[in-house]
C-alpha positions as a Python dict, from the first residue, in 0.01 Angstrom:
ca = {
    (1, 'M'): (0, 0, 0),
    (2, 'A'): (-268, -180, 9),
    (3, 'A'): (-407, -112, 374),
    (4, 'K'): (-394, -386, 586),
    (5, 'R'): (-679, -607, 760),
    (6, 'T'): (-818, -400, 1087),
    (7, 'T'): (-762, -532, 1403),
    (8, 'S'): (-908, -443, 1759),
    (9, 'S'): (-515, -405, 1860),
    (10, 'V'): (-475, -119, 1595),
    (11, 'T'): (-621, 247, 1813),
    (12, 'M'): (-582, 599, 1731),
    (13, 'Q'): (-244, 552, 2002),
    (14, 'T'): (-44, 236, 1770),
    (15, 'V'): (-63, 504, 1451),
    (16, 'A'): (22, 836, 1711),
    (17, 'N'): (331, 646, 1798),
    (18, 'L'): (454, 484, 1463),
    (19, 'C'): (387, 908, 1353),
    (20, 'G'): (546, 1004, 1691),
    (21, 'V'): (346, 1245, 1763),
    (22, 'S'): (96, 1261, 2042),
    (23, 'K'): (-341, 1104, 2004),
    (24, 'I'): (-481, 1446, 1972),
    (25, 'T'): (-262, 1530, 1678),
    (26, 'V'): (-391, 1212, 1535),
    (27, 'S'): (-718, 1333, 1593),
    (28, 'R'): (-716, 1590, 1421),
    (29, 'A'): (-549, 1500, 1089),
    (30, 'L'): (-841, 1283, 1084),
    (31, 'S'): (-1045, 1525, 1042),
    (32, 'G'): (-909, 1688, 809),
    (33, 'D'): (-782, 1962, 1082),
    (34, 'L'): (-589, 2194, 792),
    (35, 'K'): (-610, 2553, 1153),
    (36, 'Q'): (-432, 2301, 1369),
    (37, 'V'): (-218, 2011, 1128),
    (38, 'S'): (39, 2090, 841),
    (39, 'Q'): (-129, 1891, 487),
    (40, 'E'): (189, 1712, 471),
    (41, 'T'): (155, 1543, 850),
    (42, 'I'): (-216, 1507, 787),
    (43, 'D'): (-108, 1279, 476),
    (44, 'R'): (153, 1116, 677),
    (45, 'I'): (-46, 1020, 935),
    (46, 'K'): (-361, 910, 704),
    (47, 'A'): (-99, 725, 527),
    (48, 'A'): (69, 540, 890),
    (49, 'A'): (-402, 465, 951),
    (50, 'R'): (-410, 299, 618),
    (51, 'E'): (-132, 139, 620),
    (52, 'L'): (-167, -45, 963),
    (53, 'G'): (-536, -93, 873),
    (54, 'Y'): (-679, 176, 1112),
    (55, 'N'): (-1047, 195, 1126),
    (56, 'P'): (-1178, 419, 1438),
    (57, 'G'): (-1561, 236, 1393),
    (58, 'V'): (-1339, -56, 1555),
    (59, 'N'): (-1289, 103, 1921),
    (60, 'H'): (-1629, 322, 1924),
    (61, 'A'): (-1889, 119, 2139),
    (62, 'A'): (-1616, 74, 2435),
    (63, 'Y'): (-1442, 470, 2400),
    (64, 'R'): (-1817, 578, 2412),
    (65, 'L'): (-1880, 338, 2759),
    (66, 'A'): (-1541, 469, 2926),
    (67, 'R'): (-1648, 827, 2882),
    (68, 'K'): (-1975, 805, 2967),
    (69, 'K'): (-1853, 615, 3297),
    (70, 'A'): (-1702, 919, 3335),
    (71, 'N'): (-1944, 1104, 3294),
    (72, 'Q'): (-1758, 1315, 2959),
    (73, 'I'): (-1936, 1395, 2632),
    (74, 'V'): (-1923, 1150, 2324),
    (75, 'T'): (-1766, 1262, 2032),
    (76, 'N'): (-1990, 1126, 1740),
    (77, 'H'): (-1923, 1372, 1483),
    (78, 'S'): (-2284, 1387, 1364),
    (79, 'V'): (-2431, 1773, 1436),
    (80, 'G'): (-2826, 1783, 1442),
    (81, 'L'): (-3095, 2015, 1192),
    (82, 'L'): (-3384, 2145, 1272),
    (83, 'L'): (-3553, 2236, 1048),
    (84, 'P'): (-3963, 2481, 991),
    (85, 'E'): (-4213, 2133, 884),
    (86, 'T'): (-4274, 2325, 551),
    (87, 'F'): (-3831, 2308, 474),
    (88, 'Y'): (-3889, 2085, 143),
    (89, 'K'): (-4056, 2333, -31),
    (90, 'T'): (-3835, 2633, -63),
    (91, 'N'): (-3512, 2718, -195),
    (92, 'Y'): (-3460, 2932, 115),
    (93, 'F'): (-3370, 2623, 334),
    (94, 'H'): (-3191, 2436, 69),
    (95, 'M'): (-2904, 2663, 50),
    (96, 'L'): (-2869, 2679, 437),
    (97, 'F'): (-2885, 2336, 455),
    (98, 'C'): (-2627, 2261, 183),
    (99, 'G'): (-2412, 2609, 270),
    (100, 'A'): (-2390, 2307, 672),
    (101, 'L'): (-2331, 2038, 479),
    (102, 'E'): (-2011, 2175, 298),
    (103, 'V'): (-1897, 2229, 600),
    (104, 'L'): (-1931, 1914, 759),
    (105, 'A'): (-1881, 1660, 529),
    (106, 'P'): (-1511, 1686, 475),
    (107, 'K'): (-1468, 1657, 836),
    (108, 'H'): (-1667, 1390, 823),
    (109, 'Y'): (-1977, 1526, 1021),
    (110, 'A'): (-2327, 1356, 954),
    (111, 'L'): (-2625, 1621, 911),
    (112, 'V'): (-2935, 1454, 1098),
    (113, 'M'): (-3232, 1710, 966),
    (114, 'A'): (-3521, 1728, 1130),
    (115, 'Y'): (-3816, 1900, 1174),
    (116, 'T'): (-4065, 2098, 1419),
    (117, 'Y'): (-4448, 2191, 1378),
    (118, 'E'): (-4725, 2289, 1609),
    (119, 'N'): (-4720, 2131, 1986),
    (120, 'I'): (-4417, 1908, 1904),
    (121, 'T'): (-4274, 1806, 2249),
    (122, 'A'): (-3922, 1624, 2335),
    (123, 'E'): (-4047, 1252, 2267),
    (124, 'D'): (-4105, 1323, 1938),
    (125, 'L'): (-3746, 1369, 1815),
    (126, 'P'): (-3586, 1149, 1631),
    (127, 'F'): (-3485, 875, 1887),
    (128, 'I'): (-3079, 936, 1790),
    (129, 'F'): (-3130, 1278, 1931),
    (130, 'Q'): (-3271, 1175, 2273),
    (131, 'R'): (-3004, 919, 2323),
    (132, 'D'): (-2734, 1223, 2350),
    (133, 'E'): (-2630, 1080, 2001),
    (134, 'I'): (-2551, 1442, 1829),
    (135, 'D'): (-2274, 1688, 1918),
    (136, 'A'): (-2398, 2036, 1860),
    (137, 'F'): (-2694, 2165, 1684),
    (138, 'L'): (-2820, 2383, 1449),
    (139, 'L'): (-3154, 2568, 1430),
    (140, 'C'): (-3339, 2772, 1172),
    (141, 'H'): (-3669, 2848, 1357),
    (142, 'E'): (-3769, 3108, 1579),
    (143, 'S'): (-3754, 3043, 1972),
    (144, 'S'): (-3969, 2757, 1990),
    (145, 'G'): (-3645, 2586, 1865),
    (146, 'R'): (-3467, 2643, 2131),
    (147, 'R'): (-3714, 2554, 2375),
    (148, 'L'): (-3721, 2210, 2221),
    (149, 'L'): (-3386, 2094, 2259),
    (150, 'D'): (-3411, 2267, 2611),
    (151, 'D'): (-3698, 2055, 2738),
    (152, 'M'): (-3526, 1781, 2554),
    (153, 'F'): (-3160, 1779, 2736),
    (154, 'E'): (-3359, 1806, 3071),
    (155, 'Q'): (-3651, 1539, 3037),
    (156, 'Y'): (-3374, 1272, 2887),
    (157, 'G'): (-3044, 1382, 3141),
    (158, 'L'): (-2821, 1532, 2882),
    (159, 'H'): (-2560, 1693, 2859),
    (160, 'K'): (-2608, 2053, 2703),
    (161, 'R'): (-2526, 2109, 2387),
    (162, 'P'): (-2391, 2357, 2154),
    (163, 'T'): (-2636, 2536, 1899),
    (164, 'V'): (-2600, 2775, 1655),
    (165, 'S'): (-2979, 2957, 1478),
    (166, 'M'): (-2989, 3056, 1154),
    (167, 'I'): (-3144, 3420, 1004),
    (168, 'F'): (-3357, 3362, 1377),
    (169, 'Q'): (-3157, 3530, 1680),
    (170, 'N'): (-3279, 3280, 1967),
    (171, 'P'): (-3233, 3380, 2377),
    (172, 'G'): (-2960, 3150, 2482),
    (173, 'C'): (-2740, 3006, 2194),
    (174, 'S'): (-2535, 3203, 1937),
    (175, 'A'): (-2653, 3340, 1604),
    (176, 'V'): (-2575, 3380, 1242),
    (177, 'V'): (-2799, 3600, 1087),
    (178, 'P'): (-2796, 3825, 794),
    (179, 'D'): (-2868, 4164, 830),
    (180, 'H'): (-3254, 4150, 868),
    (181, 'R'): (-3328, 4590, 932),
    (182, 'M'): (-3054, 4670, 607),
    (183, 'A'): (-3253, 4410, 415),
    (184, 'G'): (-3578, 4602, 454),
    (185, 'Y'): (-3434, 4948, 451),
    (186, 'L'): (-3200, 4901, 164),
    (187, 'L'): (-3650, 4790, -64),
    (188, 'A'): (-3773, 5038, 101),
    (189, 'R'): (-3515, 5323, -36),
    (190, 'H'): (-3531, 5179, -355),
    (191, 'L'): (-3928, 5232, -411),
    (192, 'L'): (-3942, 5559, -205),
    (193, 'S'): (-3654, 5735, -442),
    (194, 'L'): (-3833, 5554, -732),
    (195, 'G'): (-4157, 5777, -588),
    (196, 'H'): (-4337, 5543, -393),
    (197, 'R'): (-4501, 5603, -91),
    (198, 'H'): (-4799, 5418, -44),
    (199, 'I'): (-4624, 5111, -36),
    (200, 'M'): (-4758, 4783, 120),
    (201, 'H'): (-4536, 4570, 392),
    (202, 'F'): (-4635, 4198, 552),
    (203, 'V'): (-4433, 4274, 959),
    (204, 'P'): (-4711, 4154, 1202),
    (205, 'G'): (-4772, 4425, 1513),
    (206, 'N'): (-4687, 4082, 1773),
    (207, 'I'): (-4356, 4024, 1741),
    (208, 'P'): (-4028, 4060, 1953),
    (209, 'P'): (-3801, 4263, 1845),
    (210, 'H'): (-3550, 4076, 1723),
    (211, 'H'): (-3787, 3920, 1529),
    (212, 'P'): (-3677, 3900, 1108),
    (213, 'Y'): (-4060, 4104, 1060),
    (214, 'A'): (-3948, 4330, 1335),
    (215, 'L'): (-3613, 4418, 1267),
    (216, 'R'): (-3732, 4496, 838),
    (217, 'M'): (-3959, 4710, 968),
    (218, 'V'): (-3684, 4899, 1117),
    (219, 'G'): (-3543, 5034, 830),
    (220, 'Y'): (-3810, 5069, 617),
    (221, 'Q'): (-3866, 5296, 913),
    (222, 'Q'): (-3521, 5450, 882),
    (223, 'A'): (-3565, 5479, 453),
    (224, 'Y'): (-3905, 5749, 496),
    (225, 'K'): (-3766, 5905, 777),
    (226, 'E'): (-3473, 5924, 548),
    (227, 'M'): (-3687, 6122, 309),
    (228, 'Q'): (-3894, 6307, 612),
    (229, 'L'): (-4177, 6083, 530),
    (230, 'D'): (-4439, 5961, 808),
    (231, 'P'): (-4371, 5592, 806),
    (232, 'N'): (-4711, 5579, 970),
    (233, 'I'): (-4924, 5719, 700),
    (234, 'Y'): (-4774, 5596, 381),
    (235, 'L'): (-4662, 5196, 513),
    (236, 'Q'): (-5017, 4933, 463),
    (237, 'S'): (-4961, 4642, 681),
    (238, 'G'): (-5083, 4302, 478),
    (239, 'L'): (-5213, 3947, 560),
    (240, 'L'): (-4958, 3691, 579),
    (241, 'K'): (-5032, 3361, 762),
    (242, 'N'): (-4876, 2993, 669),
    (243, 'D'): (-5073, 2961, 356),
    (244, 'A'): (-4871, 3158, 75),
    (245, 'Y'): (-5171, 3053, -135),
    (246, 'S'): (-5468, 3281, 44),
    (247, 'D'): (-5214, 3480, 180),
    (248, 'V'): (-5121, 3629, -138),
    (249, 'A'): (-5520, 3600, -291),
    (250, 'A'): (-5582, 3846, -17),
    (251, 'T'): (-5299, 4097, -95),
    (252, 'V'): (-5461, 4114, -423),
    (253, 'R'): (-5820, 4164, -303),
    (254, 'T'): (-5667, 4423, -53),
    (255, 'L'): (-5488, 4589, -321),
    (256, 'G'): (-5767, 4571, -505),
    (257, 'K'): (-5914, 4846, -193),
    (258, 'H'): (-5609, 5090, -179),
    (259, 'P'): (-5530, 5209, -549),
    (260, 'E'): (-5288, 5441, -324),
    (261, 'V'): (-5100, 5169, -284),
    (262, 'T'): (-4798, 5175, -567),
    (263, 'A'): (-4571, 4901, -466),
    (264, 'V'): (-4556, 4635, -240),
    (265, 'L'): (-4240, 4467, 15),
    (266, 'A'): (-4339, 4063, -34),
    (267, 'P'): (-4190, 3952, 282),
    (268, 'F'): (-3973, 3639, 57),
    (269, 'D'): (-3936, 3570, -344),
    (270, 'D'): (-4175, 3298, -317),
    (271, 'Y'): (-4464, 3501, -197),
    (272, 'A'): (-4336, 3775, -470),
    (273, 'S'): (-4302, 3550, -721),
    (274, 'R'): (-4659, 3458, -686),
    (275, 'L'): (-4842, 3749, -601),
    (276, 'I'): (-4694, 3877, -994),
    (277, 'G'): (-4797, 3541, -1135),
    (278, 'M'): (-5215, 3623, -935),
    (279, 'L'): (-5183, 3992, -998),
    (280, 'A'): (-5145, 3926, -1404),
    (281, 'Q'): (-5424, 3754, -1410),
    (282, 'C'): (-5633, 3977, -1286),
    (283, 'G'): (-5476, 4205, -1544),
    (284, 'K'): (-5206, 4401, -1312),
    (285, 'R'): (-4869, 4463, -1467),
    (286, 'V'): (-4586, 4428, -1284),
    (287, 'P'): (-4416, 4642, -1242),
    (288, 'E'): (-4647, 4897, -1535),
    (289, 'D'): (-4930, 4951, -1307),
    (290, 'I'): (-4782, 4814, -923),
    (291, 'S'): (-4415, 4791, -785),
    (292, 'V'): (-4323, 4432, -632),
    (293, 'V'): (-3996, 4325, -449),
    (294, 'G'): (-3913, 4008, -320),
    (295, 'L'): (-3695, 3990, -54),
    (296, 'D'): (-3426, 3685, 16),
    (297, 'D'): (-3274, 3596, -396),
    (298, 'T'): (-3357, 3230, -396),
    (299, 'D'): (-3676, 3218, -570),
    (300, 'V'): (-3780, 3370, -979),
    (301, 'A'): (-3978, 3587, -1181),
    (302, 'L'): (-4005, 3522, -1525),
    (303, 'N'): (-4121, 3746, -1800),
    (304, 'E'): (-4243, 3612, -2131),
    (305, 'R'): (-3915, 3577, -2274),
    (306, 'G'): (-3793, 3394, -1941),
    (307, 'E'): (-3591, 3618, -1824),
    (308, 'N'): (-3556, 3689, -1384),
    (309, 'I'): (-3759, 4003, -1366),
    (310, 'L'): (-3750, 4047, -975),
    (311, 'T'): (-3583, 4258, -759),
    (312, 'T'): (-3455, 4195, -434),
    (313, 'V'): (-3276, 4176, -99),
    (314, 'R'): (-3024, 3877, -155),
    (315, 'M'): (-2958, 3668, 168),
    (316, 'P'): (-2628, 3545, 229),
    (317, 'L'): (-2733, 3213, 307),
    (318, 'R'): (-2555, 2964, 170),
    (319, 'E'): (-2265, 3178, 383),
    (320, 'I'): (-2488, 3162, 675),
    (321, 'G'): (-2516, 2782, 620),
    (322, 'H'): (-2155, 2785, 582),
    (323, 'E'): (-2088, 3011, 887),
    (324, 'A'): (-2269, 2809, 1152),
    (325, 'A'): (-2158, 2498, 1157),
    (326, 'E'): (-1786, 2646, 1119),
    (327, 'L'): (-1925, 2788, 1443),
    (328, 'V'): (-2066, 2541, 1588),
    (329, 'L'): (-1827, 2324, 1481),
    (330, 'R'): (-1596, 2507, 1695),
    (331, 'Q'): (-1736, 2539, 2018),
    (332, 'A'): (-1845, 2182, 1991),
    (333, 'S'): (-1421, 2137, 2028),
    (334, 'G'): (-1412, 2387, 2302),
    (335, 'E'): (-1169, 2601, 2110),
    (336, 'E'): (-1484, 2887, 2091),
    (337, 'K'): (-1541, 2937, 2440),
    (338, 'E'): (-1833, 3170, 2421),
    (339, 'D'): (-2153, 2976, 2402),
    (340, 'D'): (-2438, 3344, 2288),
    (341, 'V'): (-2147, 3449, 1988),
    (342, 'T'): (-2381, 3658, 1738),
    (343, 'M'): (-2254, 3691, 1395),
    (344, 'M'): (-2402, 3919, 1170),
    (345, 'L'): (-2357, 3900, 766),
    (346, 'P'): (-2415, 4195, 466),
    (347, 'V'): (-2675, 4193, 229),
    (348, 'K'): (-2753, 4309, -113),
    (349, 'L'): (-2977, 4511, -304),
    (350, 'I'): (-3076, 4331, -638),
    (351, 'E'): (-3222, 4575, -884),
    (352, 'R'): (-3378, 4381, -1249),
    (353, 'A'): (-3654, 4485, -1299),
    (354, 'S'): (-4042, 4424, -1120),
    (355, 'A'): (-4037, 4792, -982),
    (356, 'C'): (-4054, 5098, -1175),
    (357, 'P'): (-4212, 5518, -1100),
    (358, 'P'): (-4512, 5536, -1063),
    (359, 'R'): (-4743, 5665, -1319),
    (360, 'S'): (-4827, 5941, -1180),
}
C-alpha cells in the first residue's frame, strides 16, 4: 500500500490510536526495540505508520521546544564519539567505530564523530555538541576526553549526558575495556616459556594505575614472578612517544646497545610490524635473531610468502564498540540506572611465527 502524504496532523498518538497501543509502544516499535516489543507488533505499527504517512521529523521542532521549556532532556537519536587525533591512521579505531555503528545504525541513531588534540577546549568541539543535540557520548581517550565533556556541559549549561569510555577507564563514567592485565600476562608468559628472559617493553613509569599500559605491566610482572624471576632485573624499558617512526628507529638503536635483549613486547601491532621491517633493514631476522610480539591483532607483519607472522593478543575491539553502544543507549533511555558500570571483555593469545626460542 502506498504511503499517504505526510501532514502535521499525523502524530505518534495517531499511529497509537489506530493500532490500539500506547504512544511509548509506538516509539519503541519505530526504533526497532525487540527487547520491549515483539517483531509482529513492530511490523504492524510500521505498516500503520506508512499507511498514515507518519513522519517523525515533522513535529520534531515543536517537540524539542516543548521539552526544553519544561527543562526536560530532548532525544535526538544521536551519539557523539570522541577519538584521538590520529584515529584515521590505524585499523584499531576503525574496528571500534564499526562495532558501535553496527548497533546504532539499525536503531536510527546517528554517530557524530569529533577528534581531540593537545590543548583542545570546549569551544573547539562541534557546534552540534555545544547545542545539546547529542543524547550520549562514547570516548576512546584517556581522562582528558572526559574532562573536556564535563567542561562543555558546565560552560554551556547543558544536561549531563551518559558517557561510556572504550578501552580506557575514565573516572566518573562507565567503561567497556579489554582485559589489559591478561593481555600483558599472556604475551610475557609466552615469551618466557620459549626461554626468553631479557625482554624489552614500552610502559612509561608516570601513568595512573588504571591505564592500559600500567595494567599490562602488572601482567608482565605476574608472568615473571610465576617463574621465580625478578622482572626488575630482566625487563628493559623502551621509548614510546607519539611519532611511531622515530620511536621504532630509537628502539632499533637501543636493541643494538643491549644484545642481552632477545625479545620485544611491542605496544601495538602496527609498531611491531614497523619494527620487524626496520630490523630486517639492519640485517636482523625475526624471529631467528630476535622475537617480536604485538598487541591488538589489527595489523599484519608479512613474510616473503605474504603470510602474517605476527604473534599477538587479539583485542575484542568490535565487541567493545558493540557493548559500549548498547550500554550508552540503555543509560540514555533510563533502562540502565547505574552511570559507573565497568564491563571487561576477554582477550586471546594468537600464536603465529614472530617468536621462537632465543639463540643460545
